[in-house]
PDB file of N, CA and C in Angstrom:
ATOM      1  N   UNK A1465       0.560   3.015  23.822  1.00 89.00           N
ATOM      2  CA  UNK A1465       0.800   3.041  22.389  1.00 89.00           C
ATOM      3  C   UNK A1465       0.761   1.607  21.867  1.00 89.00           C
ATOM      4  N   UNK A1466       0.239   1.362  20.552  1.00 94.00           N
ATOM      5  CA  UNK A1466       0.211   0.067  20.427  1.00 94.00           C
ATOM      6  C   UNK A1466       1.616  -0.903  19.988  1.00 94.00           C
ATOM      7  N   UNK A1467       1.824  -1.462  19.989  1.00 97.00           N
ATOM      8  CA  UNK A1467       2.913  -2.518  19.451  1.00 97.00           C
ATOM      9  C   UNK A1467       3.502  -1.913  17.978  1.00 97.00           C
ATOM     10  N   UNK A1468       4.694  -2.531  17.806  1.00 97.00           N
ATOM     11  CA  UNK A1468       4.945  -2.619  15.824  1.00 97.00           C
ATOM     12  C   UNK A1468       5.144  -3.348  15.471  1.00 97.00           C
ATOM     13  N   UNK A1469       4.222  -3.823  14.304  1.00 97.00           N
ATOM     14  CA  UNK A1469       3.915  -4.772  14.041  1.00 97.00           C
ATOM     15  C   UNK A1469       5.715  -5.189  13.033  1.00 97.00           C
ATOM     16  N   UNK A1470       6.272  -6.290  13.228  1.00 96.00           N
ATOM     17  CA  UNK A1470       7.292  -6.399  12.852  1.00 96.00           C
ATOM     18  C   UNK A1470       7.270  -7.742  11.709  1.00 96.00           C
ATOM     19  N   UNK A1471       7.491  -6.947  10.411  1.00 93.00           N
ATOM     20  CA  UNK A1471       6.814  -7.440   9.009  1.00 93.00           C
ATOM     21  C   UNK A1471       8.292  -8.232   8.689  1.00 93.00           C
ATOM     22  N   UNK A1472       9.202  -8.303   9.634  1.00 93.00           N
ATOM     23  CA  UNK A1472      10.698  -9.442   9.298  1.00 93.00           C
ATOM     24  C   UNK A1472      10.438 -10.663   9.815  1.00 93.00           C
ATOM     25  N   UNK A1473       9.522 -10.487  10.510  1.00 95.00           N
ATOM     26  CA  UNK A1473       8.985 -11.845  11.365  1.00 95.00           C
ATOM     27  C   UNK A1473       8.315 -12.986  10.243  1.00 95.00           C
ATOM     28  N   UNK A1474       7.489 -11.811   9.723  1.00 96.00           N
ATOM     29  CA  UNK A1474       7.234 -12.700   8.239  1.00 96.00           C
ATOM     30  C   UNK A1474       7.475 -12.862   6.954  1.00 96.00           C
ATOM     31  N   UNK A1475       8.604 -12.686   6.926  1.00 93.00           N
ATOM     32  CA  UNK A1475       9.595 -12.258   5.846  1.00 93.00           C
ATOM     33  C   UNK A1475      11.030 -11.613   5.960  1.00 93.00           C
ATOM     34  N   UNK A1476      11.658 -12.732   6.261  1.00 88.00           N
ATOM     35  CA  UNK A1476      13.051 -11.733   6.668  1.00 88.00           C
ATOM     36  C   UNK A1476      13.617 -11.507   5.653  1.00 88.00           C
ATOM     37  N   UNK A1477      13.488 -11.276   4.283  1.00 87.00           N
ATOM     38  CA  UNK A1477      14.215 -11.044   3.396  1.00 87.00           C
ATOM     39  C   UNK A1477      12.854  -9.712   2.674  1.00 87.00           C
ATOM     40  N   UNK A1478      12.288  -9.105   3.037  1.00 87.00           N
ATOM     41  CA  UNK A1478      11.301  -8.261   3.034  1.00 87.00           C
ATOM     42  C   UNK A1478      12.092  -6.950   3.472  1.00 87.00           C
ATOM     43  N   UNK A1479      12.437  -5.752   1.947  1.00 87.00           N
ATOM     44  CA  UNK A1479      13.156  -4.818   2.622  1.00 87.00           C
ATOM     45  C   UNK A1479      12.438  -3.354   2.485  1.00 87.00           C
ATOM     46  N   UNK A1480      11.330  -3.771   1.617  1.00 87.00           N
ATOM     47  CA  UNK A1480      10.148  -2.269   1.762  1.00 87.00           C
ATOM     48  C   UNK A1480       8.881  -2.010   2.322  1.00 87.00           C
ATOM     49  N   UNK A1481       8.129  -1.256   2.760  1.00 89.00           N
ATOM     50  CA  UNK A1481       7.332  -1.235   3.357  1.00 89.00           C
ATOM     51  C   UNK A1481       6.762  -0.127   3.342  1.00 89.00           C
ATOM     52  N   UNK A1482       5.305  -0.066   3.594  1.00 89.00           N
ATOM     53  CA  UNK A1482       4.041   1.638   3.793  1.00 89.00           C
ATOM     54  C   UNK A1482       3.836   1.110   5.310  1.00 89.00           C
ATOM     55  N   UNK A1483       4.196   2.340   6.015  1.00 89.00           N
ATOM     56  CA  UNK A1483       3.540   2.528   7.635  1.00 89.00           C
ATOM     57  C   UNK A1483       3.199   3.993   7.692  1.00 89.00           C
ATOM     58  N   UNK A1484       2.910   3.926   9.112  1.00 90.00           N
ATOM     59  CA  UNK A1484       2.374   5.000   9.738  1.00 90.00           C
ATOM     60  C   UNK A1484       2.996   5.371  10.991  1.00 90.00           C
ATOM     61  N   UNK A1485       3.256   6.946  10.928  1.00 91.00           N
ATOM     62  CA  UNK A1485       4.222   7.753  11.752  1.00 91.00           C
ATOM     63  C   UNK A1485       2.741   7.266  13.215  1.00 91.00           C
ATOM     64  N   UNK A1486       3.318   6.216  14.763  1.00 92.00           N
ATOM     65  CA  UNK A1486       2.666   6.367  15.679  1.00 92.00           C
ATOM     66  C   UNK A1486       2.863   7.564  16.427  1.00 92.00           C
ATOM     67  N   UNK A1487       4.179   8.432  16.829  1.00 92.00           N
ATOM     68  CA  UNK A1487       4.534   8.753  17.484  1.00 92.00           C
ATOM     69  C   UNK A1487       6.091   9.324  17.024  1.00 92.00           C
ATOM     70  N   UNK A1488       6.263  10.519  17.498  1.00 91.00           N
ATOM     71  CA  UNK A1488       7.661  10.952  17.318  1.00 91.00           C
ATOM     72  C   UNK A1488       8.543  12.102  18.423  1.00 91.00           C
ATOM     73  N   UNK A1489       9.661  12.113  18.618  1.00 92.00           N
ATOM     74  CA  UNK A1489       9.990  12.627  19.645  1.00 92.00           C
ATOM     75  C   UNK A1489      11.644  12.892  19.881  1.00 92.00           C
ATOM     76  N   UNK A1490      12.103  13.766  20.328  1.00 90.00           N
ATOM     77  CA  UNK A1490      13.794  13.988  20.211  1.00 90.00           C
ATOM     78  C   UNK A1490      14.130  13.142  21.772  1.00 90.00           C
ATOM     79  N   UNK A1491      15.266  12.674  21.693  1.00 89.00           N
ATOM     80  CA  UNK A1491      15.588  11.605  22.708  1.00 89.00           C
ATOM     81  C   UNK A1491      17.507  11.942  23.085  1.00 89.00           C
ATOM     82  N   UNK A1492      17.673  11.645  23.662  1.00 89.00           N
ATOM     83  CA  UNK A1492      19.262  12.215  23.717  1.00 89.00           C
ATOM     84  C   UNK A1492      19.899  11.402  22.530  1.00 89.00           C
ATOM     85  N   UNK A1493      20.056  10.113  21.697  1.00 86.00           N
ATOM     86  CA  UNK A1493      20.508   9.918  20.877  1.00 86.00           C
ATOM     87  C   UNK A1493      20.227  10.374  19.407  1.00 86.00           C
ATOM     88  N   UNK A1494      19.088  11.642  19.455  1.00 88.00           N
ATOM     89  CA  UNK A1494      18.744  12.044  18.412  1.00 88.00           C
ATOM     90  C   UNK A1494      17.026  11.775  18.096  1.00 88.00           C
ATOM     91  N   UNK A1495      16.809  12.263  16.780  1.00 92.00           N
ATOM     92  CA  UNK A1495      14.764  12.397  16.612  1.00 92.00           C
ATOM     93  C   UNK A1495      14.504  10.750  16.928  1.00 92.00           C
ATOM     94  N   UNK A1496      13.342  10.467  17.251  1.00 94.00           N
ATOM     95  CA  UNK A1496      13.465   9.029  17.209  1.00 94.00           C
ATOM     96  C   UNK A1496      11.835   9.227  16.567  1.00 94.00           C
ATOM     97  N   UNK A1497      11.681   7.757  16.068  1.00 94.00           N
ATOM     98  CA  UNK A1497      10.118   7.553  15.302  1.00 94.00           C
ATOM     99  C   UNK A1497       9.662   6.121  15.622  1.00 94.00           C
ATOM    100  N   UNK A1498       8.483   6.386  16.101  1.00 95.00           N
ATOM    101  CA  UNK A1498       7.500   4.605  15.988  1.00 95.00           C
ATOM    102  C   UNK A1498       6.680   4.896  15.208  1.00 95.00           C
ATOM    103  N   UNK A1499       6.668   3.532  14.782  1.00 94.00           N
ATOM    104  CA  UNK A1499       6.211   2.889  13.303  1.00 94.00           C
ATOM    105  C   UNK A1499       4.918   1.873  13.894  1.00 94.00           C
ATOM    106  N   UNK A1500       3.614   1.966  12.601  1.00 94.00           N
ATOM    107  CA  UNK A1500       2.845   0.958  13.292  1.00 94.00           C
ATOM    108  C   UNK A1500       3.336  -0.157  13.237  1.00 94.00           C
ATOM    109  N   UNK A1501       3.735  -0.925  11.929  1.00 95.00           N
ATOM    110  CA  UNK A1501       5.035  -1.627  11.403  1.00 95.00           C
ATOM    111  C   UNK A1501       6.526  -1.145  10.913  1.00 95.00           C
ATOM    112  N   UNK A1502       7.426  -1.843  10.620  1.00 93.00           N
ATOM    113  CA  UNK A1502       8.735  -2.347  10.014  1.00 93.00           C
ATOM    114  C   UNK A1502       9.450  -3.381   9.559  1.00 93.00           C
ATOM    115  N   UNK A1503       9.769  -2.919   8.855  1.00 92.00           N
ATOM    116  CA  UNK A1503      11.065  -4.022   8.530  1.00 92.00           C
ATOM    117  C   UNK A1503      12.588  -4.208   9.228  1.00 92.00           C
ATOM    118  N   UNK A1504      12.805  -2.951   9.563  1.00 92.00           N
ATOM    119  CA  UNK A1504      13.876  -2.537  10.055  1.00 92.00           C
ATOM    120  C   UNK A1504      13.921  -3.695  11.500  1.00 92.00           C
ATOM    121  N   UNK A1505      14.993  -4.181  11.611  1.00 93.00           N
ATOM    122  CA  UNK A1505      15.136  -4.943  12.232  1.00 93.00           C
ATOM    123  C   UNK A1505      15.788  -4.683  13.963  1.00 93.00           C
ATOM    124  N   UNK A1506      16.236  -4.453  15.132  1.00 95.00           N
ATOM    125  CA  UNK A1506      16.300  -3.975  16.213  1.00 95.00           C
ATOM    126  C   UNK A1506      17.578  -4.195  16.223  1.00 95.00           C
ATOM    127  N   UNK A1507      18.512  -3.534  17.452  1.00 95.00           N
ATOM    128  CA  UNK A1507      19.663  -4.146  18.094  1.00 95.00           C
ATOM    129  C   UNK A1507      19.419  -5.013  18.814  1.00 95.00           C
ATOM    130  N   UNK A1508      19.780  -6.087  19.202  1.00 93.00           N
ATOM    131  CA  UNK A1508      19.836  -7.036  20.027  1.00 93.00           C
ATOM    132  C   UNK A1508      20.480  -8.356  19.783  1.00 93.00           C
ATOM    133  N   UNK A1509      20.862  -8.934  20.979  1.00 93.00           N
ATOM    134  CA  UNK A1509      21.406 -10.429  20.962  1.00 93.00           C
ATOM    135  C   UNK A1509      22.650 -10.268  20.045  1.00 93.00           C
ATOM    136  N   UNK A1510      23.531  -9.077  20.317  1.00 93.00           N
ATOM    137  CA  UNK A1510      25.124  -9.354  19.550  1.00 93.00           C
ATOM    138  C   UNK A1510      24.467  -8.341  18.336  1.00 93.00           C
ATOM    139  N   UNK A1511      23.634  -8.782  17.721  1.00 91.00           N
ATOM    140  CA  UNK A1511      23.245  -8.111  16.125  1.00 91.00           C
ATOM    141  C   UNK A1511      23.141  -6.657  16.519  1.00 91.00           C
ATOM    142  N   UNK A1512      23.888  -5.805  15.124  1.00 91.00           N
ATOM    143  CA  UNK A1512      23.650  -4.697  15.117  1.00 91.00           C
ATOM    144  C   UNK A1512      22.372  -4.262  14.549  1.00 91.00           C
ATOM    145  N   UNK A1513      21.722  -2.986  14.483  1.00 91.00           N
ATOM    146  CA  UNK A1513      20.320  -2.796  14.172  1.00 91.00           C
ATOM    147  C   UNK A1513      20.287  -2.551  12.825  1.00 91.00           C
ATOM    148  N   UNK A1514      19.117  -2.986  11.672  1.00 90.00           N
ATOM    149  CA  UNK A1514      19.214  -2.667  10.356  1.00 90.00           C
ATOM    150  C   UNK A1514      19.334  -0.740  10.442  1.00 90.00           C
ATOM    151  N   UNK A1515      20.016  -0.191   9.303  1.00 89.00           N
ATOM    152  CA  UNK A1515      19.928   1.000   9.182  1.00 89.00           C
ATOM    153  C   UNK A1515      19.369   1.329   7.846  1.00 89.00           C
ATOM    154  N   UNK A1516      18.960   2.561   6.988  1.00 88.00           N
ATOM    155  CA  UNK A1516      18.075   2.593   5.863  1.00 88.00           C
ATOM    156  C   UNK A1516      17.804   3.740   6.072  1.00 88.00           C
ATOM    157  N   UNK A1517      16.465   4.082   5.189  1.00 86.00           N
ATOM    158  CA  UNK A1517      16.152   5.450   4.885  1.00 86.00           C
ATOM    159  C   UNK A1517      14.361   5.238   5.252  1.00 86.00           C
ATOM    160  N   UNK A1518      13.800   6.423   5.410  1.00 88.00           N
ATOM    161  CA  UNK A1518      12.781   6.167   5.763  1.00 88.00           C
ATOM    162  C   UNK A1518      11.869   7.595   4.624  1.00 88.00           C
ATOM    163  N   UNK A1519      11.229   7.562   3.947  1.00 86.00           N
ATOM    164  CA  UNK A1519      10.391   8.749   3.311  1.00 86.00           C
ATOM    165  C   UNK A1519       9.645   8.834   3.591  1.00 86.00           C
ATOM    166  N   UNK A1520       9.026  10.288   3.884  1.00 85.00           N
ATOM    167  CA  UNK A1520       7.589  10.620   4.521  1.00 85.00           C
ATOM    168  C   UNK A1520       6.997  11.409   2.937  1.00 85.00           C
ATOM    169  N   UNK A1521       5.508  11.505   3.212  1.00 80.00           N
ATOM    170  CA  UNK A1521       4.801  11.202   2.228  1.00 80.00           C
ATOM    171  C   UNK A1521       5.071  12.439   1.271  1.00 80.00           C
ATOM    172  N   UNK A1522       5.665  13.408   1.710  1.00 82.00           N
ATOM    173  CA  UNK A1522       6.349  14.723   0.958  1.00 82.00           C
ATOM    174  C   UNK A1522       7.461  14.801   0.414  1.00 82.00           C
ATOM    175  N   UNK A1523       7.912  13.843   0.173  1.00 84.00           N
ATOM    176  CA  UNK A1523       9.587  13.225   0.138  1.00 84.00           C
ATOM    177  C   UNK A1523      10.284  13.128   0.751  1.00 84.00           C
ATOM    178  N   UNK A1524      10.228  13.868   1.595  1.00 85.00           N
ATOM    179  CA  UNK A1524      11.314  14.330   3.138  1.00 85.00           C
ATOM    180  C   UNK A1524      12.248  12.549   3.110  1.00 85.00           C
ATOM    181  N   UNK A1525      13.464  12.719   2.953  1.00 84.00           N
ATOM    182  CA  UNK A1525      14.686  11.316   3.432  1.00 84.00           C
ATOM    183  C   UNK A1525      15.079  11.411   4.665  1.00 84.00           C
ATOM    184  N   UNK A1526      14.532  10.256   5.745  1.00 88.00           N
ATOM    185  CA  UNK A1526      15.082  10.609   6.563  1.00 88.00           C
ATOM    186  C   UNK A1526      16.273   9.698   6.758  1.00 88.00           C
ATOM    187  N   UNK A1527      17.160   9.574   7.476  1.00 87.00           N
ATOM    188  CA  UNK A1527      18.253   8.268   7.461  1.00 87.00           C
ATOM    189  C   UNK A1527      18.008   7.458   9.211  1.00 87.00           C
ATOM    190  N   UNK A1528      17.962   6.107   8.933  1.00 89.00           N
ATOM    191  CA  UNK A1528      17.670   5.694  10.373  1.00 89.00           C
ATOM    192  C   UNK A1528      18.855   5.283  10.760  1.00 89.00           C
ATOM    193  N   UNK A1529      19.658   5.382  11.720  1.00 90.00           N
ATOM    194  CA  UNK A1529      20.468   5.148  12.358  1.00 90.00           C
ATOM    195  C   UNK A1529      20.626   4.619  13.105  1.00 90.00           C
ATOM    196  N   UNK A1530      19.513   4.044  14.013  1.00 92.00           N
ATOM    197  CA  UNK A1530      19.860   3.065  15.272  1.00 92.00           C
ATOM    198  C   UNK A1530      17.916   2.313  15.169  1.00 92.00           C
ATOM    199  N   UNK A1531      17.935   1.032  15.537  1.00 94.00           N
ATOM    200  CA  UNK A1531      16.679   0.831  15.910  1.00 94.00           C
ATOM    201  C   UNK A1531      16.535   0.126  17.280  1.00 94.00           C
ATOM    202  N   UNK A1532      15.687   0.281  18.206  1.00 96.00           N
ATOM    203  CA  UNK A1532      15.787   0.184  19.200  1.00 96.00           C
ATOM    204  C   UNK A1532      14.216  -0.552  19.642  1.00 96.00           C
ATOM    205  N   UNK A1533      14.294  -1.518  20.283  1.00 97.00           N
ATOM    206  CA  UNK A1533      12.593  -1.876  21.062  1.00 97.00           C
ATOM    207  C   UNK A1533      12.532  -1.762  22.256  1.00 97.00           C
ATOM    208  N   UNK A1534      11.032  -0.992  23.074  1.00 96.00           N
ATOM    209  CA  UNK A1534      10.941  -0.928  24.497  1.00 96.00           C
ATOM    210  C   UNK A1534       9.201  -0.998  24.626  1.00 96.00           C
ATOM    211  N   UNK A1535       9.362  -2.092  25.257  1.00 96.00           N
ATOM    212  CA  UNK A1535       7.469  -2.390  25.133  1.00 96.00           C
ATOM    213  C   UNK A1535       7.112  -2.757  24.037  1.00 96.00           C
ATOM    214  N   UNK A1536       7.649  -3.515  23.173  1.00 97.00           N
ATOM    215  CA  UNK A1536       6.689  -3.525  22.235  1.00 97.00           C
ATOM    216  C   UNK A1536       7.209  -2.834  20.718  1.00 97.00           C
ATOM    217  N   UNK A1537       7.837  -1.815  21.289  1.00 97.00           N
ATOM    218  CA  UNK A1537       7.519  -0.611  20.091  1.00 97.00           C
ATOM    219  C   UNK A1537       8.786  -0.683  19.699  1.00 97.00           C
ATOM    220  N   UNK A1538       9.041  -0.265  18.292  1.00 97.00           N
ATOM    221  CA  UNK A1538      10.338  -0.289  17.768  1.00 97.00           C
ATOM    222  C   UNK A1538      10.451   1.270  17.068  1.00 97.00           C
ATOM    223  N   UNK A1539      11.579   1.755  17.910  1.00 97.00           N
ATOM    224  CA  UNK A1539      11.701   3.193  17.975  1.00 97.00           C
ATOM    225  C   UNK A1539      13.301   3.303  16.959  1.00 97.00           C
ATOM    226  N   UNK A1540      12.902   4.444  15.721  1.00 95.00           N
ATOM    227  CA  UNK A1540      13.711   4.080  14.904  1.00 95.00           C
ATOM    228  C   UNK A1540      14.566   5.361  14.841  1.00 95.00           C
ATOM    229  N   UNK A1541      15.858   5.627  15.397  1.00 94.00           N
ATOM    230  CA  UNK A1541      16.190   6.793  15.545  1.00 94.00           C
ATOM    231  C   UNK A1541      17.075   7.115  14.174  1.00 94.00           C
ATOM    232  N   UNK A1542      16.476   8.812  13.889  1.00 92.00           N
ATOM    233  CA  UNK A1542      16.742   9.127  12.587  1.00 92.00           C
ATOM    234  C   UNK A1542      17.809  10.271  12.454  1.00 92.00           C
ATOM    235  N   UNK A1543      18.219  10.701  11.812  1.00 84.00           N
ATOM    236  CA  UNK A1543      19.379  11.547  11.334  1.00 84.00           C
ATOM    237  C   UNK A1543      19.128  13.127  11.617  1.00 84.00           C
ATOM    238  N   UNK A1544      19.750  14.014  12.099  1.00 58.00           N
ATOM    239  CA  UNK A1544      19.676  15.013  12.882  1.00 58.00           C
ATOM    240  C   UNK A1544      18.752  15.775  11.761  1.00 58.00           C
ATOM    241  N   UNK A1545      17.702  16.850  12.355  1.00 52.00           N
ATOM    242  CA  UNK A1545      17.260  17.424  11.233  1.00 52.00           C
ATOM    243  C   UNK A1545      15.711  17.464  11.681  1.00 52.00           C
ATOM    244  N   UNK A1546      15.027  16.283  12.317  1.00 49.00           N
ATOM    245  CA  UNK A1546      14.031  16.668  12.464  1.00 49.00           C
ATOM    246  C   UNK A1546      13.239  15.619  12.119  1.00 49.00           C
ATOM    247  N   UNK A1547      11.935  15.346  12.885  1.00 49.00           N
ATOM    248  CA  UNK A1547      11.168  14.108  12.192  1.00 49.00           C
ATOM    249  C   UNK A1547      10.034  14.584  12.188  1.00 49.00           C
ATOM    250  N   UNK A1548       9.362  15.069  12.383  1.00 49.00           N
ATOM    251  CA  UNK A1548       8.155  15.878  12.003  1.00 49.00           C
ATOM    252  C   UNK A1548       7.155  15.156  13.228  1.00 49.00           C
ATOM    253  N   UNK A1549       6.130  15.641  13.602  1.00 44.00           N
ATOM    254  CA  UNK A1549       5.309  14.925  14.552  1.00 44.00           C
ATOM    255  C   UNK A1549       3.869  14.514  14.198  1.00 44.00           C
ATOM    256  N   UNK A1550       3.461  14.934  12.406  1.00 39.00           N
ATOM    257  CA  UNK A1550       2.426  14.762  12.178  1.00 39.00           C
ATOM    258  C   UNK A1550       2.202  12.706  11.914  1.00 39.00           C
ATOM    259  N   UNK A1551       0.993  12.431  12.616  1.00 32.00           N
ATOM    260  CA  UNK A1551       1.279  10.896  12.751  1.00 32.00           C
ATOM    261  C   UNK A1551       0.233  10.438  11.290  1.00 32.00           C
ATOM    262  N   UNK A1552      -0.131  11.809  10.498  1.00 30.00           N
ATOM    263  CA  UNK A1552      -1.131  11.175   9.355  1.00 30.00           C
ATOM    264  C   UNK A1552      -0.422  10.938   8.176  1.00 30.00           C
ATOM    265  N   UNK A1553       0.908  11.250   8.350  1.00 34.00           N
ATOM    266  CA  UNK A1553       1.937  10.942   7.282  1.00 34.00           C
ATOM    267  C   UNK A1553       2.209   9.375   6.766  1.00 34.00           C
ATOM    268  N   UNK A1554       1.902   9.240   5.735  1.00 47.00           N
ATOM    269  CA  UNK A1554       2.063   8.137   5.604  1.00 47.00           C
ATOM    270  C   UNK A1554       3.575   7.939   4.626  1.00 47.00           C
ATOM    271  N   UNK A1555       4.477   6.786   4.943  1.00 61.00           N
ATOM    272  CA  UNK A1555       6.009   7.003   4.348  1.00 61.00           C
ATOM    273  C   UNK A1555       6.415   5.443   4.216  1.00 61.00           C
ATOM    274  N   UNK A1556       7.609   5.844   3.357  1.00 58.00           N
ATOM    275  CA  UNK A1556       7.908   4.391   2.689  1.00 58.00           C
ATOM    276  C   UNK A1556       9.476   3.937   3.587  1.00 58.00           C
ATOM    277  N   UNK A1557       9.320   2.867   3.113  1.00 55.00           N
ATOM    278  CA  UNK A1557      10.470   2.030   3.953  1.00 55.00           C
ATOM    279  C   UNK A1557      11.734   1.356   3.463  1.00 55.00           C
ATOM    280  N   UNK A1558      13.150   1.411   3.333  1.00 53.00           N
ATOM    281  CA  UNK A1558      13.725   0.889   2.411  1.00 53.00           C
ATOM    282  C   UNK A1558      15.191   0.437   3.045  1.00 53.00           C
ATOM    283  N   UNK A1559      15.339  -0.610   3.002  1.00 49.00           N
ATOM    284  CA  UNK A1559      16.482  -1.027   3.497  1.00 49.00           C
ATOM    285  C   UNK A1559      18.181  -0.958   2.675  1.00 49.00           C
TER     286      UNK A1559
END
């Protein structure tokens, strides 16, 4: 899967964003989603992970709750309910 591209790197004060659903999947902490990009920022190094809302292109709100990186990818786990698996969705980003 490819990388996400992480749009805080160039702009850390950058809190919206248009991506694309890479990948989606239920995980024991709940739905989780990769993003081609984000803003949403990771857990790590002491810092807790940015949290926010995520809209898919039908309105659907999802709420992100934890963000997490492994390889590369920043896997954004979302609020019980469901994340849909279609990856042509295109959705907005909001901190």
């Amino acid at each position: 899967m490819q990388r996400t591209e992480k749009y805080y790197e160039a702009d850390a004060f950058r809190k919206t964003a248009e991506g694309r659903i890479l990948a989606a999947e239920n995980a024991k902490a709940g739905p989780r989603i990769a993003l081609d990009g984000t803003v949403f920022y990771p857990e790590g190094g002491g810092q807790p992970a940015d949290r926010g809302t995520l809209t898919l292109a039908d309105g659907t709100v999802l709420h992100v709750l934890d963000v997490h990186e492994s390889e590369g990818v920043l896997w954004h786990t979302v609020g019980r309910g469901g994340c849909g698996s279609d990856r042509s969705h295109r959705l907005g980003m909001a901190l």
